[in-house]
Every structure is written in C-alpha cells, then in structure tokens.
PDB file of C-alpha atoms in Angstrom:
ATOM      1  CA  GLU A1437     126.532 -59.164-148.162  1.00 55.00           C
ATOM      2  CA  GLU A1438     122.962 -60.297-147.562  1.00 51.00           C
ATOM      3  CA  SER A1439     121.451 -57.430-149.544  1.00 55.00           C
ATOM      4  CA  VAL A1440     123.806 -58.125-152.464  1.00 55.00           C
ATOM      5  CA  LEU A1441     122.773 -61.788-152.413  1.00 56.00           C
ATOM      6  CA  LEU A1442     119.069 -60.960-152.275  1.00 55.00           C
ATOM      7  CA  ARG A1443     119.402 -58.518-155.173  1.00 56.00           C
ATOM      8  CA  ARG A1444     121.248 -61.204-157.139  1.00 61.00           C
ATOM      9  CA  LEU A1445     118.438 -63.709-156.526  1.00 63.00           C
ATOM     10  CA  ASN A1446     115.710 -61.196-157.302  1.00 64.00           C
ATOM     11  CA  HIS A1447     116.454 -60.759-161.006  1.00 58.00           C
ATOM     12  CA  ASN A1448     114.147 -58.491-162.950  1.00 54.00           C
ATOM     13  CA  GLU A1449     114.402 -60.852-165.884  1.00 65.00           C
ATOM     14  CA  PRO A1450     114.479 -64.644-165.436  1.00 63.00           C
ATOM     15  CA  LEU A1451     116.830 -66.710-167.552  1.00 72.00           C
ATOM     16  CA  SER A1452     115.407 -66.404-171.015  1.00 77.00           C
ATOM     17  CA  THR A1453     116.162 -68.268-174.215  1.00 81.00           C
ATOM     18  CA  PRO A1454     113.381 -68.591-176.764  1.00 78.00           C
ATOM     19  CA  PRO A1455     112.581 -72.108-177.934  1.00 85.00           C
ATOM     20  CA  ARG A1456     113.978 -73.073-181.345  1.00 80.00           C
ATOM     21  CA  SER A1457     110.804 -74.817-182.505  1.00 70.00           C
ATOM     22  CA  GLU A1458     111.853 -75.574-186.049  1.00 79.00           C
ATOM     23  CA  PRO A1459     108.737 -76.808-187.913  1.00 79.00           C
ATOM     24  CA  SER A1460     110.285 -80.143-188.882  1.00 83.00           C
ATOM     25  CA  HIS A1461     111.408 -80.898-185.300  1.00 92.00           C
ATOM     26  CA  GLU A1462     109.661 -81.815-182.059  1.00 94.00           C
ATOM     27  CA  SER A1463     109.955 -80.769-178.427  1.00 95.00           C
ATOM     28  CA  PHE A1464     110.978 -83.312-175.818  1.00 96.00           C
ATOM     29  CA  CYS A1465     108.926 -83.016-172.613  1.00 97.00           C
ATOM     30  CA  ALA A1466     109.803 -84.277-169.139  1.00 98.00           C
ATOM     31  CA  VAL A1467     107.914 -83.920-165.854  1.00 98.00           C
ATOM     32  CA  LEU A1468     109.486 -84.090-162.394  1.00 98.00           C
ATOM     33  CA  GLY A1469     108.186 -83.333-158.931  1.00 96.00           C
ATOM     34  CA  ASP A1470     107.733 -84.544-155.375  1.00 93.00           C
ATOM     35  CA  LEU A1471     111.410 -85.286-154.864  1.00 96.00           C
ATOM     36  CA  HIS A1472     111.083 -84.382-151.178  1.00 92.00           C
ATOM     37  CA  PHE A1473     114.780 -83.828-150.553  1.00 94.00           C
ATOM     38  CA  GLY A1474     115.291 -84.212-146.810  1.00 90.00           C
ATOM     39  CA  ASP A1475     112.677 -86.923-146.306  1.00 91.00           C
ATOM     40  CA  LEU A1476     113.668 -90.008-144.391  1.00 91.00           C
ATOM     41  CA  VAL A1477     111.393 -92.984-145.020  1.00 91.00           C
ATOM     42  CA  GLU A1478     112.114 -96.176-143.105  1.00 92.00           C
ATOM     43  CA  ALA A1479     110.482 -99.591-143.028  1.00 95.00           C
ATOM     44  CA  ASP A1480     109.308-100.980-139.696  1.00 95.00           C
ATOM     45  CA  ASP A1481     112.615-102.832-139.332  1.00 96.00           C
ATOM     46  CA  GLY A1482     114.623 -99.609-139.780  1.00 92.00           C
ATOM     47  CA  THR A1483     115.608-100.243-143.390  1.00 96.00           C
ATOM     48  CA  VAL A1484     115.978 -96.907-145.184  1.00 95.00           C
ATOM     49  CA  LEU A1485     113.596 -96.776-148.128  1.00 96.00           C
ATOM     50  CA  TYR A1486     114.177 -93.146-149.141  1.00 95.00           C
ATOM     51  CA  ASN A1487     116.569 -90.388-148.122  1.00 96.00           C
ATOM     52  CA  THR A1488     118.458 -87.455-149.623  1.00 96.00           C
ATOM     53  CA  GLU A1489     121.114 -89.579-151.322  1.00 97.00           C
ATOM     54  CA  MET A1490     118.408 -91.772-152.881  1.00 97.00           C
ATOM     55  CA  ALA A1491     116.628 -88.632-154.104  1.00 97.00           C
ATOM     56  CA  ARG A1492     119.885 -87.428-155.711  1.00 98.00           C
ATOM     57  CA  GLU A1493     120.388 -90.779-157.412  1.00 98.00           C
ATOM     58  CA  ALA A1494     116.763 -90.796-158.573  1.00 98.00           C
ATOM     59  CA  VAL A1495     117.326 -87.469-160.363  1.00 98.00           C
ATOM     60  CA  ARG A1496     120.554 -88.767-161.958  1.00 98.00           C
ATOM     61  CA  THR A1497     118.791 -91.940-163.101  1.00 98.00           C
ATOM     62  CA  TYR A1498     115.904 -89.856-164.441  1.00 98.00           C
ATOM     63  CA  GLY A1499     118.365 -87.777-166.490  1.00 98.00           C
ATOM     64  CA  ARG A1500     120.060 -90.874-167.903  1.00 98.00           C
ATOM     65  CA  GLN A1501     116.685 -92.368-168.811  1.00 98.00           C
ATOM     66  CA  LEU A1502     115.578 -89.159-170.531  1.00 98.00           C
ATOM     67  CA  LEU A1503     118.700 -89.212-172.670  1.00 98.00           C
ATOM     68  CA  LYS A1504     118.107 -92.877-173.566  1.00 97.00           C
ATOM     69  CA  ILE A1505     114.527 -92.141-174.600  1.00 97.00           C
ATOM     70  CA  ALA A1506     115.618 -89.149-176.685  1.00 97.00           C
ATOM     71  CA  GLU A1507     118.284 -91.287-178.358  1.00 96.00           C
ATOM     72  CA  MET A1508     115.830 -94.117-179.118  1.00 96.00           C
ATOM     73  CA  GLN A1509     113.382 -91.620-180.612  1.00 95.00           C
ATOM     74  CA  SER A1510     116.073 -89.862-182.654  1.00 91.00           C
ATOM     75  CA  GLU A1511     115.592 -92.370-185.480  1.00 91.00           C
ATOM     76  CA  LEU A1512     112.013 -91.140-185.851  1.00 94.00           C
ATOM     77  CA  VAL A1513     112.155 -87.484-184.896  1.00 94.00           C
ATOM     78  CA  ASP A1514     114.595 -84.604-184.410  1.00 95.00           C
ATOM     79  CA  PHE A1515     114.239 -82.802-181.087  1.00 95.00           C
ATOM     80  CA  ASP A1516     115.305 -79.206-180.692  1.00 94.00           C
ATOM     81  CA  ASP A1517     113.899 -78.103-177.327  1.00 96.00           C
ATOM     82  CA  CYS A1518     113.431 -79.910-174.046  1.00 97.00           C
ATOM     83  CA  TYR A1519     110.645 -78.774-171.739  1.00 97.00           C
ATOM     84  CA  LEU A1520     111.241 -79.684-168.115  1.00 98.00           C
ATOM     85  CA  PHE A1521     108.125 -79.259-166.004  1.00 98.00           C
ATOM     86  CA  LEU A1522     108.955 -79.042-162.278  1.00 97.00           C
ATOM     87  CA  LEU A1523     105.864 -79.702-160.184  1.00 95.00           C
ATOM     88  CA  GLY A1524     107.101 -78.638-156.756  1.00 91.00           C
ATOM     89  CA  ASP A1525     107.823 -80.314-153.444  1.00 91.00           C
ATOM     90  CA  ILE A1526     111.504 -80.411-154.347  1.00 94.00           C
ATOM     91  CA  ALA A1527     112.368 -80.071-150.643  1.00 88.00           C
ATOM     92  CA  THR A1528     110.173 -81.745-148.051  1.00 78.00           C
ATOM     93  CA  GLY A1529     109.967 -78.760-145.686  1.00 68.00           C
ATOM     94  CA  MET A1530     110.144 -78.665-141.912  1.00 59.00           C
ATOM     95  CA  ALA A1531     106.733 -78.236-140.292  1.00 57.00           C
ATOM     96  CA  VAL A1532     104.262 -79.052-143.018  1.00 60.00           C
ATOM     97  CA  TYR A1533     102.349 -81.600-140.932  1.00 54.00           C
ATOM     98  CA  GLU A1534     102.229 -82.684-137.303  1.00 68.00           C
ATOM     99  CA  GLY A1535     105.136 -84.950-136.404  1.00 59.00           C
ATOM    100  CA  GLN A1536     107.086 -84.315-139.620  1.00 55.00           C
ATOM    101  CA  HIS A1537     110.286 -83.833-137.618  1.00 60.00           C
ATOM    102  CA  HIS A1538     110.313 -87.619-137.169  1.00 57.00           C
ATOM    103  CA  HIS A1539     110.474 -88.082-140.956  1.00 72.00           C
ATOM    104  CA  ILE A1540     113.262 -85.732-142.020  1.00 77.00           C
ATOM    105  CA  GLU A1541     117.007 -86.223-142.071  1.00 85.00           C
ATOM    106  CA  SER A1542     118.169 -82.691-142.898  1.00 82.00           C
ATOM    107  CA  HIS A1543     117.260 -79.110-142.131  1.00 84.00           C
ATOM    108  CA  LEU A1544     115.676 -76.815-144.681  1.00 83.00           C
ATOM    109  CA  ALA A1545     118.899 -75.197-145.938  1.00 86.00           C
ATOM    110  CA  ASP A1546     120.386 -78.637-146.653  1.00 91.00           C
ATOM    111  CA  GLN A1547     117.170 -79.774-148.344  1.00 90.00           C
ATOM    112  CA  VAL A1548     117.234 -76.733-150.634  1.00 92.00           C
ATOM    113  CA  SER A1549     120.959 -77.122-151.389  1.00 95.00           C
ATOM    114  CA  ALA A1550     120.577 -80.801-152.273  1.00 96.00           C
ATOM    115  CA  GLY A1551     117.554 -80.088-154.479  1.00 97.00           C
ATOM    116  CA  VAL A1552     119.282 -77.250-156.316  1.00 97.00           C
ATOM    117  CA  ASP A1553     122.433 -79.323-156.862  1.00 98.00           C
ATOM    118  CA  ALA A1554     120.477 -82.256-158.291  1.00 98.00           C
ATOM    119  CA  LEU A1555     118.322 -80.084-160.564  1.00 98.00           C
ATOM    120  CA  HIS A1556     121.358 -78.101-161.729  1.00 98.00           C
ATOM    121  CA  GLU A1557     123.094 -81.331-162.741  1.00 98.00           C
ATOM    122  CA  LEU A1558     119.957 -82.483-164.565  1.00 98.00           C
ATOM    123  CA  VAL A1559     119.507 -79.197-166.447  1.00 98.00           C
ATOM    124  CA  VAL A1560     123.175 -79.082-167.500  1.00 98.00           C
ATOM    125  CA  THR A1561     122.857 -82.672-168.765  1.00 97.00           C
ATOM    126  CA  LEU A1562     119.763 -81.757-170.774  1.00 98.00           C
ATOM    127  CA  ALA A1563     121.355 -78.529-172.057  1.00 97.00           C
ATOM    128  CA  ASP A1564     124.220 -80.606-173.465  1.00 97.00           C
ATOM    129  CA  ARG A1565     121.740 -82.671-175.489  1.00 97.00           C
ATOM    130  CA  PHE A1566     119.052 -80.200-176.601  1.00 96.00           C
ATOM    131  CA  ASP A1567     119.219 -76.779-178.283  1.00 95.00           C
ATOM    132  CA  THR A1568     117.327 -75.203-175.391  1.00 96.00           C
ATOM    133  CA  VAL A1569     115.904 -76.299-172.053  1.00 97.00           C
ATOM    134  CA  GLN A1570     112.597 -74.638-171.267  1.00 97.00           C
ATOM    135  CA  ILE A1571     111.962 -74.989-167.525  1.00 97.00           C
ATOM    136  CA  ARG A1572     108.439 -74.387-166.235  1.00 97.00           C
ATOM    137  CA  CYS A1573     107.959 -74.437-162.470  1.00 95.00           C
ATOM    138  CA  VAL A1574     105.004 -74.561-160.097  1.00 93.00           C
ATOM    139  CA  LEU A1575     104.923 -74.577-156.316  1.00 90.00           C
ATOM    140  CA  GLY A1576     104.040 -77.691-154.324  1.00 85.00           C
ATOM    141  CA  ASN A1577     102.121 -78.009-151.080  1.00 78.00           C
ATOM    142  CA  HIS A1578     105.252 -78.719-148.986  1.00 64.00           C
ATOM    143  CA  GLY A1579     106.674 -75.317-149.800  1.00 63.00           C
ATOM    144  CA  THR A1580     105.177 -73.512-146.817  1.00 61.00           C
ATOM    145  CA  GLU A1581     105.322 -74.235-143.121  1.00 55.00           C
ATOM    146  CA  ARG A1582     101.764 -73.169-142.477  1.00 52.00           C
ATOM    147  CA  ALA A1583      98.696 -72.357-144.505  1.00 50.00           C
ATOM    148  CA  ALA A1584      98.748 -68.682-143.464  1.00 45.00           C
ATOM    149  CA  ALA A1585     102.282 -68.107-144.822  1.00 49.00           C
ATOM    150  CA  SER A1586     102.613 -65.524-147.564  1.00 49.00           C
ATOM    151  CA  ARG A1587     102.817 -66.898-151.100  1.00 53.00           C
ATOM    152  CA  GLY A1588     106.381 -65.609-151.474  1.00 56.00           C
ATOM    153  CA  ALA A1589     107.518 -67.652-148.450  1.00 65.00           C
ATOM    154  CA  ASN A1590     107.778 -70.913-150.345  1.00 83.00           C
ATOM    155  CA  THR A1591     110.597 -73.453-150.339  1.00 88.00           C
ATOM    156  CA  ASP A1592     110.038 -74.387-153.994  1.00 91.00           C
ATOM    157  CA  LEU A1593     110.353 -70.731-154.953  1.00 90.00           C
ATOM    158  CA  ILE A1594     113.709 -70.599-153.137  1.00 90.00           C
ATOM    159  CA  VAL A1595     114.880 -73.764-154.945  1.00 94.00           C
ATOM    160  CA  TYR A1596     113.858 -72.390-158.342  1.00 94.00           C
ATOM    161  CA  ARG A1597     115.517 -69.004-157.754  1.00 92.00           C
ATOM    162  CA  TRP A1598     118.744 -70.655-156.565  1.00 94.00           C
ATOM    163  CA  LEU A1599     118.631 -72.944-159.608  1.00 96.00           C
ATOM    164  CA  ASP A1600     118.284 -69.889-161.839  1.00 94.00           C
ATOM    165  CA  ASP A1601     121.246 -68.297-160.029  1.00 93.00           C
ATOM    166  CA  ALA A1602     123.432 -71.422-160.321  1.00 95.00           C
ATOM    167  CA  LEU A1603     122.739 -71.720-164.056  1.00 95.00           C
ATOM    168  CA  ARG A1604     123.603 -68.031-164.563  1.00 92.00           C
ATOM    169  CA  ARG A1605     126.790 -68.406-162.525  1.00 92.00           C
ATOM    170  CA  ASP A1606     127.879 -71.333-164.736  1.00 94.00           C
ATOM    171  CA  ASP A1607     126.911 -69.510-167.964  1.00 93.00           C
ATOM    172  CA  VAL A1608     124.382 -72.129-169.028  1.00 94.00           C
ATOM    173  CA  ASP A1609     122.785 -69.799-171.541  1.00 90.00           C
ATOM    174  CA  SER A1610     120.460 -72.130-173.446  1.00 95.00           C
ATOM    175  CA  VAL A1611     117.915 -72.203-170.603  1.00 96.00           C
ATOM    176  CA  ASP A1612     114.608 -70.433-170.133  1.00 95.00           C
ATOM    177  CA  ILE A1613     112.906 -70.484-166.720  1.00 95.00           C
ATOM    178  CA  GLU A1614     109.309 -69.520-166.006  1.00 94.00           C
ATOM    179  CA  ILE A1615     108.072 -69.766-162.419  1.00 92.00           C
ATOM    180  CA  ALA A1616     104.469 -69.568-161.249  1.00 90.00           C
ATOM    181  CA  GLU A1617     105.549 -67.576-158.212  1.00 78.00           C
ATOM    182  CA  ALA A1618     102.161 -66.806-156.715  1.00 71.00           C
ATOM    183  CA  THR A1619     100.059 -69.798-157.746  1.00 71.00           C
ATOM    184  CA  HIS A1620     100.142 -73.569-157.957  1.00 73.00           C
ATOM    185  CA  HIS A1621      99.458 -73.610-161.695  1.00 83.00           C
ATOM    186  CA  LEU A1622     101.048 -72.449-164.923  1.00 91.00           C
ATOM    187  CA  ASN A1623      99.687 -72.702-168.447  1.00 91.00           C
ATOM    188  CA  PRO A1624     102.720 -72.750-170.747  1.00 91.00           C
ATOM    189  CA  THR A1625     102.651 -72.992-174.524  1.00 90.00           C
ATOM    190  CA  VAL A1626     104.649 -75.728-176.230  1.00 92.00           C
ATOM    191  CA  ARG A1627     104.841 -75.462-180.031  1.00 90.00           C
ATOM    192  CA  ASP A1628     101.666 -73.343-180.158  1.00 86.00           C
ATOM    193  CA  TRP A1629      99.751 -75.852-178.044  1.00 88.00           C
TER     194      TRP A1629
END
C-alpha cells in the first residue's frame, strides 16, 4: 500500500493546464505563505492569538477577499487566469528551532493535513471563479528539521504534492502546479513578464 501511495504522489507530470492569457484580459495574482499550520501562539495571560483553526479561517477569509477584489475589478478588467504564489512555511514543522515543541499544538502529519485541506478549499474556490489557477510554489525555511536534511525532505514539498494529489482526486482540471522542489526560488512567467 505504501509503495502504491508513493508512486501516486510521485507523478512524472505535475497537474498541467496552460494559462488562457487572452490578449484583452488580465491575470489575477495572489500571494500566500507563512501560514504555519500547527503553531500555537499565546499571550502572556494564556489568550490564544494563533492556532490551527485560526490559520484555517485566515485562508478562508483570504479566499473570500480575493473574490471580492476580483469582483470589484471586474468593471475595469476581465480576468482569465489566477496565479497563486505559495511561499512556503505552510506547516510550522517540529524541530526547526530550540524549544519549538512549546509552541506547537499538533504533530507534523496533522499540520500537513490541515494545510492541504485549507489550500485545497482555496484552490477549488479560485477554480470556480477563474478559467485556470496557476499555482507556483517555493519551499520555506520551516520545511526541514535540520539544516543538513536533504532538499527532498521538506514539509512544504509534502504539502504541495498532497495538494496536487487531492486536486487530481477531485478532478479539478483547470489547475497548473509548478514546484521549486530543490530550491527556495522560482522565476515564473506571467503574461510574458
């Protein structure tokens, strides 16, 4: 079962849908990162300032706000594609810095699951509004447990691959995903820029 799952996640071809880029239209661009699913931030009095449920709600609110902005701009411009730039640190990790265990509320698997669920919901919402969703992903610094870890051992990479898998499973076919799997940068082209 494990080998079947790993083969499923290790697609030769990522989700691919070319952008529409009609000359008279524009591309809508959104940037999201540092969600740190699994973080627990408390004030000195114990008041919870940030946790996994707040991260989920932040992504939902972000999606609603993106749709409002697109709607307000629709009087001036027609959008065909949405570019969603994911900047990493989707999950907060487990041993990124000394004493981090005091600042997390969930283990790594739960962090990844929550991050994938929230991003999946966001992408489906955007796919309902735009012709295509072009997702471009880079890895954050919380993706590894130690500096000597191999580049492929990265939590953000796991989140992005599971997101790709979830979108395939639900037949969301208007999505294109590009992941900078071995680096912390990616130079995508948007409308020949």
